[in-house]
PDB file of C-alpha atoms in Angstrom:
ATOM      1  CA  MET A   1     -61.610  58.141  27.013  1.00 59.00           C
ATOM      2  CA  ILE A   2     -62.866  61.740  27.254  1.00 62.00           C
ATOM      3  CA  ARG A   3     -59.376  62.923  28.266  1.00 56.00           C
ATOM      4  CA  HIS A   4     -57.928  61.167  25.244  1.00 53.00           C
ATOM      5  CA  ILE A   5     -60.400  62.872  22.911  1.00 55.00           C
ATOM      6  CA  VAL A   6     -59.759  66.291  24.504  1.00 46.00           C
ATOM      7  CA  PHE A   7     -56.009  65.765  24.153  1.00 48.00           C
ATOM      8  CA  LYS A   8     -56.385  64.990  20.434  1.00 51.00           C
ATOM      9  CA  ILE A   9     -58.530  68.072  19.922  1.00 50.00           C
ATOM     10  CA  ILE A  10     -56.020  70.295  21.696  1.00 51.00           C
ATOM     11  CA  LEU A  11     -53.153  68.750  19.718  1.00 50.00           C
ATOM     12  CA  PHE A  12     -55.043  69.262  16.467  1.00 45.00           C
ATOM     13  CA  LEU A  13     -55.759  72.901  17.343  1.00 45.00           C
ATOM     14  CA  CYS A  14     -52.091  73.461  18.223  1.00 49.00           C
ATOM     15  CA  ILE A  15     -51.032  72.089  14.840  1.00 44.00           C
ATOM     16  CA  ILE A  16     -53.569  74.293  13.073  1.00 44.00           C
ATOM     17  CA  ILE A  17     -52.486  77.388  15.006  1.00 43.00           C
ATOM     18  CA  SER A  18     -48.794  76.598  14.474  1.00 48.00           C
ATOM     19  CA  THR A  19     -49.303  76.052  10.742  1.00 48.00           C
ATOM     20  CA  PHE A  20     -51.327  79.252  10.465  1.00 43.00           C
ATOM     21  CA  TYR A  21     -48.729  81.216  12.426  1.00 46.00           C
ATOM     22  CA  LYS A  22     -45.842  79.926  10.313  1.00 49.00           C
ATOM     23  CA  SER A  23     -47.697  80.802   7.108  1.00 60.00           C
ATOM     24  CA  GLN A  24     -48.194  84.418   8.163  1.00 82.00           C
ATOM     25  CA  LYS A  25     -45.648  87.058   7.241  1.00 84.00           C
ATOM     26  CA  ILE A  26     -44.100  89.076  10.020  1.00 90.00           C
ATOM     27  CA  ILE A  27     -41.633  91.949  10.044  1.00 90.00           C
ATOM     28  CA  ILE A  28     -38.058  90.841  10.674  1.00 92.00           C
ATOM     29  CA  ARG A  29     -35.563  93.469  11.794  1.00 93.00           C
ATOM     30  CA  GLY A  30     -31.873  92.853  12.112  1.00 93.00           C
ATOM     31  CA  ILE A  31     -28.316  93.904  11.356  1.00 93.00           C
ATOM     32  CA  ALA A  32     -26.173  92.730   8.432  1.00 93.00           C
ATOM     33  CA  ARG A  33     -22.727  94.040   7.549  1.00 89.00           C
ATOM     34  CA  ASP A  34     -19.903  93.164   5.262  1.00 84.00           C
ATOM     35  CA  THR A  35     -16.487  93.382   6.865  1.00 76.00           C
ATOM     36  CA  THR A  36     -14.543  95.423   4.316  1.00 73.00           C
ATOM     37  CA  LYS A  37     -16.867  97.790   2.481  1.00 62.00           C
ATOM     38  CA  ASP A  38     -19.826 100.151   2.734  1.00 57.00           C
ATOM     39  CA  TYR A  39     -22.724  98.649   4.744  1.00 52.00           C
ATOM     40  CA  ARG A  40     -25.176  99.673   2.034  1.00 56.00           C
ATOM     41  CA  SER A  41     -23.766  96.988  -0.270  1.00 81.00           C
ATOM     42  CA  VAL A  42     -25.412  94.155   1.726  1.00 91.00           C
ATOM     43  CA  ARG A  43     -28.554  92.775   0.074  1.00 89.00           C
ATOM     44  CA  ILE A  44     -31.172  90.499   1.662  1.00 90.00           C
ATOM     45  CA  VAL A  45     -33.245  88.141  -0.501  1.00 89.00           C
ATOM     46  CA  VAL A  46     -36.091  85.926   0.722  1.00 89.00           C
ATOM     47  CA  ASN A  47     -35.588  82.270  -0.239  1.00 85.00           C
ATOM     48  CA  ASP A  48     -32.926  83.194  -2.812  1.00 78.00           C
ATOM     49  CA  THR A  49     -35.766  84.342  -5.071  1.00 74.00           C
ATOM     50  CA  LEU A  50     -33.683  86.436  -7.497  1.00 68.00           C
ATOM     51  CA  LYS A  51     -31.193  83.686  -8.274  1.00 70.00           C
ATOM     52  CA  LYS A  52     -33.955  81.123  -8.768  1.00 68.00           C
ATOM     53  CA  HIS A  53     -35.805  83.513 -11.074  1.00 62.00           C
ATOM     54  CA  MET A  54     -32.712  84.066 -13.235  1.00 62.00           C
ATOM     55  CA  GLU A  55     -32.248  80.308 -13.550  1.00 63.00           C
ATOM     56  CA  PHE A  56     -35.902  80.017 -14.547  1.00 59.00           C
ATOM     57  CA  LEU A  57     -35.509  82.698 -17.234  1.00 61.00           C
ATOM     58  CA  LYS A  58     -32.494  80.907 -18.704  1.00 60.00           C
ATOM     59  CA  GLU A  59     -34.398  77.630 -18.746  1.00 58.00           C
ATOM     60  CA  MET A  60     -37.408  79.168 -20.465  1.00 57.00           C
ATOM     61  CA  LYS A  61     -35.242  80.939 -23.029  1.00 56.00           C
ATOM     62  CA  GLY A  62     -33.837  77.621 -24.123  1.00 50.00           C
ATOM     63  CA  LYS A  63     -37.108  75.669 -24.153  1.00 50.00           C
ATOM     64  CA  ARG A  64     -39.676  78.183 -25.359  1.00 49.00           C
ATOM     65  CA  LYS A  65     -38.489  80.757 -27.861  1.00 47.00           C
ATOM     66  CA  LYS A  66     -41.782  82.653 -27.744  1.00 46.00           C
ATOM     67  CA  TRP A  67     -41.739  82.955 -23.945  1.00 45.00           C
ATOM     68  CA  ARG A  68     -41.257  86.535 -22.864  1.00 52.00           C
ATOM     69  CA  GLU A  69     -41.508  88.325 -19.512  1.00 53.00           C
ATOM     70  CA  LYS A  70     -40.055  91.778 -19.890  1.00 51.00           C
ATOM     71  CA  ASN A  71     -38.854  93.530 -16.748  1.00 60.00           C
ATOM     72  CA  SER A  72     -39.780  90.527 -14.582  1.00 64.00           C
ATOM     73  CA  TYR A  73     -36.434  90.664 -12.813  1.00 59.00           C
ATOM     74  CA  THR A  74     -36.811  94.401 -12.193  1.00 64.00           C
ATOM     75  CA  LYS A  75     -40.267  93.804 -10.712  1.00 66.00           C
ATOM     76  CA  LEU A  76     -38.767  91.376  -8.217  1.00 63.00           C
ATOM     77  CA  LEU A  77     -36.190  93.968  -7.190  1.00 63.00           C
ATOM     78  CA  GLU A  78     -39.021  96.406  -6.488  1.00 65.00           C
ATOM     79  CA  ASN A  79     -40.885  93.877  -4.331  1.00 70.00           C
ATOM     80  CA  ALA A  80     -40.087  94.884  -0.744  1.00 67.00           C
ATOM     81  CA  GLU A  81     -41.300  91.506   0.550  1.00 73.00           C
ATOM     82  CA  LEU A  82     -38.683  89.633  -1.480  1.00 82.00           C
ATOM     83  CA  TYR A  83     -35.685  91.935  -1.579  1.00 85.00           C
ATOM     84  CA  THR A  84     -34.156  94.774   0.428  1.00 89.00           C
ATOM     85  CA  ASN A  85     -30.880  96.534   1.211  1.00 89.00           C
ATOM     86  CA  VAL A  86     -29.472  97.486   4.571  1.00 92.00           C
ATOM     87  CA  ASP A  87     -29.222 101.161   5.506  1.00 90.00           C
ATOM     88  CA  LYS A  88     -25.981 103.053   6.184  1.00 85.00           C
ATOM     89  CA  ASN A  89     -25.798 101.576   9.679  1.00 87.00           C
ATOM     90  CA  GLY A  90     -26.348  97.990   8.567  1.00 90.00           C
ATOM     91  CA  ASN A  91     -29.984  97.794   9.698  1.00 93.00           C
ATOM     92  CA  TYR A  92     -32.578  95.983   7.596  1.00 94.00           C
ATOM     93  CA  GLU A  93     -36.312  95.318   7.748  1.00 93.00           C
ATOM     94  CA  ILE A  94     -38.233  92.815   5.645  1.00 92.00           C
ATOM     95  CA  LYS A  95     -41.461  90.805   5.759  1.00 90.00           C
ATOM     96  CA  ALA A  96     -41.136  87.024   5.717  1.00 90.00           C
ATOM     97  CA  LYS A  97     -42.618  83.822   7.113  1.00 90.00           C
ATOM     98  CA  LEU A  98     -41.062  81.896   9.980  1.00 90.00           C
ATOM     99  CA  SER A  99     -40.548  79.044   7.515  1.00 89.00           C
ATOM    100  CA  ASP A 100     -38.609  81.288   5.081  1.00 91.00           C
ATOM    101  CA  THR A 101     -34.842  81.574   4.701  1.00 91.00           C
ATOM    102  CA  LEU A 102     -33.023  84.895   4.261  1.00 93.00           C
ATOM    103  CA  TYR A 103     -29.971  85.076   1.975  1.00 93.00           C
ATOM    104  CA  PHE A 104     -27.369  87.790   2.609  1.00 94.00           C
ATOM    105  CA  TYR A 105     -25.245  88.992  -0.315  1.00 90.00           C
ATOM    106  CA  SER A 106     -22.429  91.484  -0.771  1.00 89.00           C
ATOM    107  CA  SER A 107     -19.987  91.864  -3.618  1.00 82.00           C
ATOM    108  CA  ARG A 108     -16.751  89.914  -3.050  1.00 83.00           C
ATOM    109  CA  HIS A 109     -18.091  88.418   0.185  1.00 88.00           C
ATOM    110  CA  PHE A 110     -19.250  84.892   0.914  1.00 90.00           C
ATOM    111  CA  THR A 111     -23.056  84.555   0.911  1.00 91.00           C
ATOM    112  CA  GLN A 112     -24.695  83.519   4.173  1.00 94.00           C
ATOM    113  CA  LYS A 113     -28.213  82.197   4.758  1.00 93.00           C
ATOM    114  CA  TYR A 114     -30.318  81.802   7.920  1.00 95.00           C
ATOM    115  CA  GLU A 115     -33.812  80.591   8.661  1.00 93.00           C
ATOM    116  CA  VAL A 116     -36.094  83.351   9.883  1.00 93.00           C
ATOM    117  CA  VAL A 117     -36.991  81.437  13.027  1.00 92.00           C
ATOM    118  CA  ASP A 118     -33.290  81.194  13.949  1.00 94.00           C
ATOM    119  CA  ILE A 119     -32.659  84.889  13.274  1.00 94.00           C
ATOM    120  CA  ILE A 120     -35.444  85.785  15.711  1.00 93.00           C
ATOM    121  CA  LYS A 121     -34.630  83.122  18.301  1.00 92.00           C
ATOM    122  CA  HIS A 122     -30.862  83.748  18.406  1.00 93.00           C
ATOM    123  CA  LYS A 123     -30.905  87.444  17.448  1.00 93.00           C
ATOM    124  CA  ILE A 124     -28.368  86.737  14.719  1.00 94.00           C
ATOM    125  CA  LYS A 125     -26.225  89.656  13.546  1.00 94.00           C
ATOM    126  CA  VAL A 126     -24.838  88.843  10.109  1.00 94.00           C
ATOM    127  CA  GLU A 127     -21.214  89.645   9.317  1.00 92.00           C
ATOM    128  CA  LEU A 128     -20.225  88.555   5.834  1.00 92.00           C
ATOM    129  CA  LYS A 129     -16.675  87.335   5.387  1.00 89.00           C
ATOM    130  CA  PRO A 130     -14.668  88.667   2.434  1.00 87.00           C
ATOM    131  CA  GLU A 131     -13.153  86.655  -0.371  1.00 85.00           C
ATOM    132  CA  ARG A 132      -9.380  86.693  -0.572  1.00 85.00           C
ATOM    133  CA  CYS A 133      -8.044  89.514  -2.758  1.00 82.00           C
ATOM    134  CA  SER A 134      -4.758  89.869  -4.632  1.00 82.00           C
ATOM    135  CA  TYR A 135      -2.666  92.840  -5.738  1.00 81.00           C
ATOM    136  CA  LYS A 136      -2.544  93.692  -9.428  1.00 79.00           C
ATOM    137  CA  VAL A 137       0.828  93.296 -11.118  1.00 81.00           C
ATOM    138  CA  ASP A 138       1.041  95.442 -14.237  1.00 80.00           C
ATOM    139  CA  CYS A 139       2.833  94.218 -17.330  1.00 82.00           C
ATOM    140  CA  GLU A 140       5.781  96.565 -17.862  1.00 81.00           C
ATOM    141  CA  GLN A 141       6.699  95.230 -21.292  1.00 80.00           C
ATOM    142  CA  SER A 142       6.891  98.304 -23.532  1.00 76.00           C
ATOM    143  CA  LYS A 143       6.286  96.467 -26.807  1.00 80.00           C
ATOM    144  CA  PRO A 144       4.796  93.101 -27.770  1.00 85.00           C
ATOM    145  CA  ALA A 145       7.185  90.148 -27.831  1.00 86.00           C
ATOM    146  CA  ASN A 146       5.252  88.690 -30.775  1.00 90.00           C
ATOM    147  CA  TYR A 147       2.520  89.960 -33.028  1.00 91.00           C
ATOM    148  CA  TYR A 148      -0.049  88.056 -35.082  1.00 94.00           C
ATOM    149  CA  ILE A 149      -2.414  89.158 -37.829  1.00 95.00           C
ATOM    150  CA  PHE A 150      -4.858  86.626 -39.193  1.00 97.00           C
ATOM    151  CA  VAL A 151      -8.321  85.947 -40.562  1.00 97.00           C
ATOM    152  CA  ALA A 152     -10.269  83.761 -38.139  1.00 97.00           C
ATOM    153  CA  LYS A 153     -13.691  82.258 -37.520  1.00 97.00           C
ATOM    154  CA  LYS A 154     -15.340  82.630 -34.111  1.00 96.00           C
ATOM    155  CA  ILE A 155     -15.558  79.578 -31.863  1.00 96.00           C
ATOM    156  CA  SER A 156     -16.460  81.294 -28.586  1.00 95.00           C
ATOM    157  CA  VAL A 157     -16.287  84.664 -26.795  1.00 93.00           C
ATOM    158  CA  ASN A 158     -17.013  84.492 -23.068  1.00 91.00           C
ATOM    159  CA  MET A 159     -16.792  87.031 -20.273  1.00 87.00           C
ATOM    160  CA  GLN A 160     -14.409  86.057 -17.469  1.00 85.00           C
ATOM    161  CA  ASP A 161     -14.965  86.523 -13.753  1.00 78.00           C
ATOM    162  CA  ASP A 162     -13.492  89.827 -12.628  1.00 75.00           C
ATOM    163  CA  PRO A 163     -10.304  89.372 -10.625  1.00 77.00           C
ATOM    164  CA  TYR A 164     -10.663  90.550  -7.034  1.00 78.00           C
ATOM    165  CA  TYR A 165      -7.916  93.092  -6.499  1.00 76.00           C
ATOM    166  CA  CYS A 166      -7.203  94.609  -3.098  1.00 76.00           C
ATOM    167  CA  ASP A 167      -6.027  97.930  -4.511  1.00 70.00           C
ATOM    168  CA  ILE A 168      -8.128  98.722  -7.607  1.00 72.00           C
ATOM    169  CA  ILE A 169     -11.506  98.164  -9.234  1.00 70.00           C
ATOM    170  CA  PRO A 170     -11.201  97.033 -12.901  1.00 70.00           C
ATOM    171  CA  LEU A 171     -12.916  99.439 -15.293  1.00 70.00           C
ATOM    172  CA  SER A 172     -13.183  96.937 -18.144  1.00 77.00           C
ATOM    173  CA  ALA A 173     -14.453  93.383 -18.282  1.00 83.00           C
ATOM    174  CA  GLU A 174     -12.180  90.660 -19.635  1.00 87.00           C
ATOM    175  CA  TYR A 175     -13.415  88.396 -22.422  1.00 92.00           C
ATOM    176  CA  LYS A 176     -11.723  85.171 -23.409  1.00 95.00           C
ATOM    177  CA  SER A 177     -11.937  84.655 -27.172  1.00 95.00           C
ATOM    178  CA  VAL A 178     -11.252  81.422 -29.016  1.00 97.00           C
ATOM    179  CA  TYR A 179     -10.965  81.530 -32.837  1.00 98.00           C
ATOM    180  CA  LYS A 180     -10.061  79.130 -35.627  1.00 98.00           C
ATOM    181  CA  ILE A 181      -7.405  80.665 -37.886  1.00 97.00           C
ATOM    182  CA  GLU A 182      -8.459  80.610 -41.546  1.00 97.00           C
ATOM    183  CA  GLN A 183      -5.503  82.529 -42.993  1.00 96.00           C
ATOM    184  CA  GLN A 184      -2.162  83.524 -41.444  1.00 95.00           C
ATOM    185  CA  ILE A 185      -1.004  86.966 -42.523  1.00 94.00           C
ATOM    186  CA  TYR A 186       1.668  88.154 -40.108  1.00 91.00           C
ATOM    187  CA  GLY A 187       3.669  86.454 -37.350  1.00 90.00           C
ATOM    188  CA  HIS A 188       2.571  82.880 -38.107  1.00 89.00           C
ATOM    189  CA  TYR A 189       0.928  81.606 -34.922  1.00 94.00           C
ATOM    190  CA  PRO A 190       1.999  77.938 -34.432  1.00 94.00           C
ATOM    191  CA  LYS A 191      -1.527  76.480 -34.038  1.00 95.00           C
ATOM    192  CA  ASP A 192      -4.733  76.608 -36.071  1.00 95.00           C
ATOM    193  CA  THR A 193      -6.763  77.682 -33.021  1.00 97.00           C
ATOM    194  CA  ILE A 194      -5.886  80.743 -30.942  1.00 97.00           C
ATOM    195  CA  SER A 195      -7.110  81.967 -27.555  1.00 97.00           C
ATOM    196  CA  PHE A 196      -6.642  85.574 -26.444  1.00 96.00           C
ATOM    197  CA  SER A 197      -8.009  88.185 -24.042  1.00 93.00           C
ATOM    198  CA  THR A 198     -10.000  91.304 -24.853  1.00 92.00           C
ATOM    199  CA  TYR A 199     -10.982  94.123 -22.484  1.00 87.00           C
ATOM    200  CA  ASP A 200     -14.119  96.147 -23.054  1.00 82.00           C
ATOM    201  CA  HIS A 201     -16.023  98.860 -21.131  1.00 74.00           C
ATOM    202  CA  TYR A 202     -19.431  98.353 -22.689  1.00 71.00           C
ATOM    203  CA  GLY A 203     -20.023  94.635 -23.005  1.00 74.00           C
ATOM    204  CA  SER A 204     -18.945  91.920 -25.410  1.00 83.00           C
ATOM    205  CA  PRO A 205     -16.199  92.994 -27.868  1.00 89.00           C
ATOM    206  CA  ARG A 206     -17.454  94.628 -31.042  1.00 88.00           C
ATOM    207  CA  PHE A 207     -15.714  92.162 -33.319  1.00 92.00           C
ATOM    208  CA  SER A 208     -17.604  89.261 -31.691  1.00 92.00           C
ATOM    209  CA  LYS A 209     -20.824  90.188 -33.537  1.00 89.00           C
ATOM    210  CA  TYR A 210     -19.216  88.982 -36.777  1.00 92.00           C
ATOM    211  CA  ASN A 211     -18.595  85.360 -37.644  1.00 94.00           C
ATOM    212  CA  THR A 212     -15.304  85.856 -39.521  1.00 96.00           C
ATOM    213  CA  VAL A 213     -12.890  88.694 -38.794  1.00 97.00           C
ATOM    214  CA  LEU A 214      -9.444  90.050 -39.534  1.00 97.00           C
ATOM    215  CA  LEU A 215      -7.781  90.306 -36.103  1.00 96.00           C
ATOM    216  CA  PHE A 216      -4.649  91.851 -34.614  1.00 94.00           C
ATOM    217  CA  VAL A 217      -3.207  90.156 -31.513  1.00 95.00           C
ATOM    218  CA  GLY A 218      -0.034  90.928 -29.575  1.00 91.00           C
ATOM    219  CA  GLU A 219       1.817  88.913 -26.927  1.00 93.00           C
ATOM    220  CA  SER A 220       2.951  90.744 -23.779  1.00 90.00           C
ATOM    221  CA  CYS A 221       4.225  89.219 -20.534  1.00 90.00           C
ATOM    222  CA  GLY A 222       3.418  85.754 -21.841  1.00 90.00           C
ATOM    223  CA  LYS A 223      -0.244  86.492 -22.582  1.00 93.00           C
ATOM    224  CA  LEU A 224      -2.084  87.166 -25.833  1.00 95.00           C
ATOM    225  CA  TYR A 225      -4.168  90.351 -26.091  1.00 94.00           C
ATOM    226  CA  HIS A 226      -6.386  91.653 -28.846  1.00 93.00           C
ATOM    227  CA  GLU A 227      -5.241  95.054 -30.083  1.00 88.00           C
ATOM    228  CA  SER A 228      -8.002  97.347 -28.851  1.00 84.00           C
ATOM    229  CA  ASP A 229     -10.610  98.202 -31.531  1.00 83.00           C
ATOM    230  CA  GLN A 230      -8.474  96.859 -34.379  1.00 90.00           C
ATOM    231  CA  TYR A 231     -10.429  94.456 -36.578  1.00 94.00           C
ATOM    232  CA  PHE A 232     -12.467  94.087 -39.758  1.00 95.00           C
ATOM    233  CA  ASP A 233     -15.451  91.935 -40.580  1.00 95.00           C
ATOM    234  CA  VAL A 234     -14.417  89.921 -43.639  1.00 96.00           C
ATOM    235  CA  TYR A 235     -16.157  87.659 -46.139  1.00 96.00           C
ATOM    236  CA  LYS A 236     -15.158  85.387 -49.009  1.00 94.00           C
ATOM    237  CA  THR A 237     -15.198  86.870 -52.498  1.00 94.00           C
ATOM    238  CA  LYS A 238     -16.014  85.033 -55.715  1.00 92.00           C
ATOM    239  CA  ASP A 239     -12.309  84.703 -56.489  1.00 91.00           C
ATOM    240  CA  GLY A 240     -11.720  82.931 -53.148  1.00 92.00           C
ATOM    241  CA  LYS A 241     -10.061  85.834 -51.313  1.00 94.00           C
ATOM    242  CA  TRP A 242     -11.028  87.593 -48.085  1.00 96.00           C
ATOM    243  CA  ALA A 243     -12.317  91.167 -48.159  1.00 96.00           C
ATOM    244  CA  SER A 244     -14.291  93.592 -46.028  1.00 96.00           C
ATOM    245  CA  PRO A 245     -17.240  95.398 -47.647  1.00 95.00           C
ATOM    246  CA  GLY A 246     -17.843  99.121 -47.315  1.00 92.00           C
ATOM    247  CA  ASP A 247     -15.540 102.034 -46.577  1.00 92.00           C
ATOM    248  CA  PRO A 248     -12.075 100.774 -45.513  1.00 92.00           C
ATOM    249  CA  TYR A 249     -12.034 103.547 -42.878  1.00 91.00           C
ATOM    250  CA  LYS A 250     -15.472 102.665 -41.458  1.00 89.00           C
ATOM    251  CA  PHE A 251     -13.850 101.857 -38.071  1.00 86.00           C
ATOM    252  CA  ASP A 252     -11.215 104.613 -38.310  1.00 83.00           C
ATOM    253  CA  LYS A 253     -13.178 107.649 -39.455  1.00 78.00           C
ATOM    254  CA  ALA A 254     -10.832 110.032 -37.639  1.00 76.00           C
ATOM    255  CA  SER A 255      -7.849 108.851 -39.674  1.00 76.00           C
ATOM    256  CA  LYS A 256      -6.289 111.663 -41.732  1.00 73.00           C
ATOM    257  CA  LYS A 257      -4.180 109.661 -44.194  1.00 76.00           C
ATOM    258  CA  LYS A 258      -6.857 107.584 -45.923  1.00 82.00           C
ATOM    259  CA  SER A 259      -4.491 106.272 -48.548  1.00 86.00           C
ATOM    260  CA  ILE A 260      -6.436 103.013 -49.065  1.00 90.00           C
ATOM    261  CA  LYS A 261      -9.406 103.127 -51.438  1.00 93.00           C
ATOM    262  CA  ALA A 262     -12.293 100.687 -51.798  1.00 94.00           C
ATOM    263  CA  GLN A 263     -12.805  98.921 -55.103  1.00 95.00           C
ATOM    264  CA  TYR A 264     -15.617  97.036 -56.791  1.00 95.00           C
ATOM    265  CA  ILE A 265     -15.518  93.448 -55.551  1.00 95.00           C
ATOM    266  CA  GLU A 266     -17.752  90.496 -56.342  1.00 94.00           C
ATOM    267  CA  PHE A 267     -18.732  88.995 -53.009  1.00 92.00           C
ATOM    268  CA  ASP A 268     -20.637  85.747 -52.697  1.00 86.00           C
ATOM    269  CA  ASN A 269     -24.199  86.186 -53.994  1.00 82.00           C
ATOM    270  CA  SER A 270     -25.634  84.964 -50.687  1.00 84.00           C
ATOM    271  CA  LEU A 271     -23.995  87.770 -48.688  1.00 88.00           C
ATOM    272  CA  LYS A 272     -26.718  90.070 -47.375  1.00 88.00           C
ATOM    273  CA  ILE A 273     -26.018  92.002 -44.171  1.00 86.00           C
ATOM    274  CA  ASP A 274     -28.792  92.841 -41.718  1.00 84.00           C
ATOM    275  CA  THR A 275     -28.753  96.617 -41.171  1.00 80.00           C
ATOM    276  CA  LEU A 276     -30.992  96.548 -38.087  1.00 75.00           C
ATOM    277  CA  ASN A 277     -29.365  97.202 -34.727  1.00 67.00           C
ATOM    278  CA  ASN A 278     -30.963  96.104 -31.445  1.00 56.00           C
ATOM    279  CA  ASP A 279     -28.194  97.270 -29.134  1.00 60.00           C
ATOM    280  CA  PRO A 280     -29.221 100.562 -27.433  1.00 55.00           C
ATOM    281  CA  PHE A 281     -25.732 101.087 -26.017  1.00 55.00           C
ATOM    282  CA  ARG A 282     -23.882 100.713 -29.316  1.00 60.00           C
ATOM    283  CA  PRO A 283     -25.277 102.237 -32.489  1.00 63.00           C
ATOM    284  CA  ASN A 284     -24.335 100.712 -35.825  1.00 68.00           C
ATOM    285  CA  GLU A 285     -20.625 101.236 -36.417  1.00 71.00           C
ATOM    286  CA  GLN A 286     -21.033 100.904 -40.151  1.00 79.00           C
ATOM    287  CA  GLU A 287     -22.972 103.073 -42.562  1.00 82.00           C
ATOM    288  CA  TYR A 288     -24.563 100.919 -45.225  1.00 86.00           C
ATOM    289  CA  GLU A 289     -24.655 103.572 -47.954  1.00 87.00           C
ATOM    290  CA  PRO A 290     -24.021 103.858 -51.695  1.00 90.00           C
ATOM    291  CA  PRO A 291     -21.730 103.382 -53.491  1.00 93.00           C
ATOM    292  CA  TYR A 292     -20.513 100.669 -51.112  1.00 94.00           C
ATOM    293  CA  TYR A 293     -23.863  98.915 -50.700  1.00 93.00           C
ATOM    294  CA  LYS A 294     -27.254  98.422 -52.287  1.00 91.00           C
ATOM    295  CA  ILE A 295     -30.096  98.273 -49.742  1.00 89.00           C
ATOM    296  CA  LYS A 296     -32.946  95.854 -50.324  1.00 87.00           C
ATOM    297  CA  SER A 297     -35.581  94.959 -47.693  1.00 84.00           C
ATOM    298  CA  ARG A 298     -33.372  96.243 -44.861  1.00 84.00           C
ATOM    299  CA  LYS A 299     -30.503  94.081 -46.106  1.00 88.00           C
ATOM    300  CA  ALA A 300     -27.217  95.555 -47.332  1.00 90.00           C
ATOM    301  CA  ILE A 301     -25.795  93.903 -50.450  1.00 91.00           C
ATOM    302  CA  PRO A 302     -22.048  94.706 -50.742  1.00 93.00           C
ATOM    303  CA  LEU A 303     -20.850  96.269 -53.996  1.00 93.00           C
ATOM    304  CA  MET A 304     -17.471  97.676 -52.977  1.00 95.00           C
ATOM    305  CA  GLY A 305     -14.864  96.689 -50.425  1.00 95.00           C
ATOM    306  CA  THR A 306     -11.187  96.182 -49.663  1.00 96.00           C
ATOM    307  CA  TYR A 307      -9.038  93.075 -49.797  1.00 96.00           C
ATOM    308  CA  VAL A 308      -7.239  91.878 -46.679  1.00 95.00           C
ATOM    309  CA  ASP A 309      -3.750  92.911 -47.876  1.00 93.00           C
ATOM    310  CA  ASP A 310      -4.787  96.558 -48.105  1.00 94.00           C
ATOM    311  CA  LEU A 311      -6.711  96.374 -44.818  1.00 94.00           C
ATOM    312  CA  VAL A 312      -3.545  95.198 -43.086  1.00 92.00           C
ATOM    313  CA  LYS A 313      -1.574  98.121 -44.558  1.00 89.00           C
ATOM    314  CA  LEU A 314      -4.212 100.500 -43.203  1.00 88.00           C
ATOM    315  CA  LYS A 315      -4.135  99.022 -39.693  1.00 87.00           C
ATOM    316  CA  ILE A 316      -0.337  98.745 -39.539  1.00 82.00           C
ATOM    317  CA  GLU A 317      -0.107 102.531 -39.878  1.00 78.00           C
ATOM    318  CA  ILE A 318      -2.426 102.943 -36.894  1.00 75.00           C
ATOM    319  CA  ILE A 319      -0.754 100.256 -34.749  1.00 75.00           C
ATOM    320  CA  ASN A 320       2.746 101.551 -35.413  1.00 75.00           C
ATOM    321  CA  GLU A 321       1.679 104.937 -34.064  1.00 72.00           C
ATOM    322  CA  ARG A 322       0.782 103.286 -30.735  1.00 67.00           C
ATOM    323  CA  TYR A 323       4.250 101.906 -30.031  1.00 66.00           C
ATOM    324  CA  LYS A 324       7.333 104.108 -30.033  1.00 61.00           C
ATOM    325  CA  ASN A 325       9.848 101.267 -30.228  1.00 57.00           C
ATOM    326  CA  PHE A 326       7.818  98.732 -32.184  1.00 60.00           C
ATOM    327  CA  LYS A 327       7.163  98.610 -35.889  1.00 63.00           C
ATOM    328  CA  LEU A 328       5.203  96.139 -37.971  1.00 64.00           C
ATOM    329  CA  GLU A 329       6.689  95.761 -41.444  1.00 60.00           C
TER     330      GLU A 329
END
């Protein structure tokens, strides 16, 4: 009987000690390397904390509009007990519990995860395996096979996953844009919805901030591409036409010809454009100034603008200069 009681006490103490030991953080040292790039690119995250936090932020953004936690992600990156990078030799050091799991990340490599207890017990050296890369094939078509100019309403603009090339690193992100065509102007695209690619260095394409735009899209090597930086924000006028308010050369200030002039146009009475800009990387491209606009309570009310037909003439001059053997009529 006494032996049985002593055994239970010892077992209970062992459980307590084991639980206490597993709950304590210890320093884990190890080696983690990718197999194709610089060792410093390997990141170690305790319990996949960063990914879980990003998912939490997205969830809160959708459910609670007033919820804010500025720099919370940055604070996690600065927490040495949740996140670290390996040094130039692939060595890492991080505090974690025996019950924790370490996640090992590197760009274009498959993520691996191991329990801390296994890393210590088996002295695991992590070697991340690379994703399969491909070689970029450039389109050698000197001029577009087809060209389309149209007024369209935005359906979606989404960034695409960067292709993993063996030989180069893309300098611009690709965005897939889907628009509903409101008015065909040149080229007559056969459907009322069009999908095309846009490449941008600084984030989402500039034209995507507007709901309805005049767009210029060319087809090369079987794929549709937006003509870089060529667009206008357009709105319905009282006479049922499309026009863009402001200076017709607001997006082409360096142009020397400037043969197109703005005119007084009656836009819809409800059209009031917010002049505030919250993008620190891209200042306002337009200047909401007289005589083109009247400013009231930080809203620009259009007074002058240019109809689509003249906007197309303006852009055709610019586009024709880009292609030696291609002319839009």
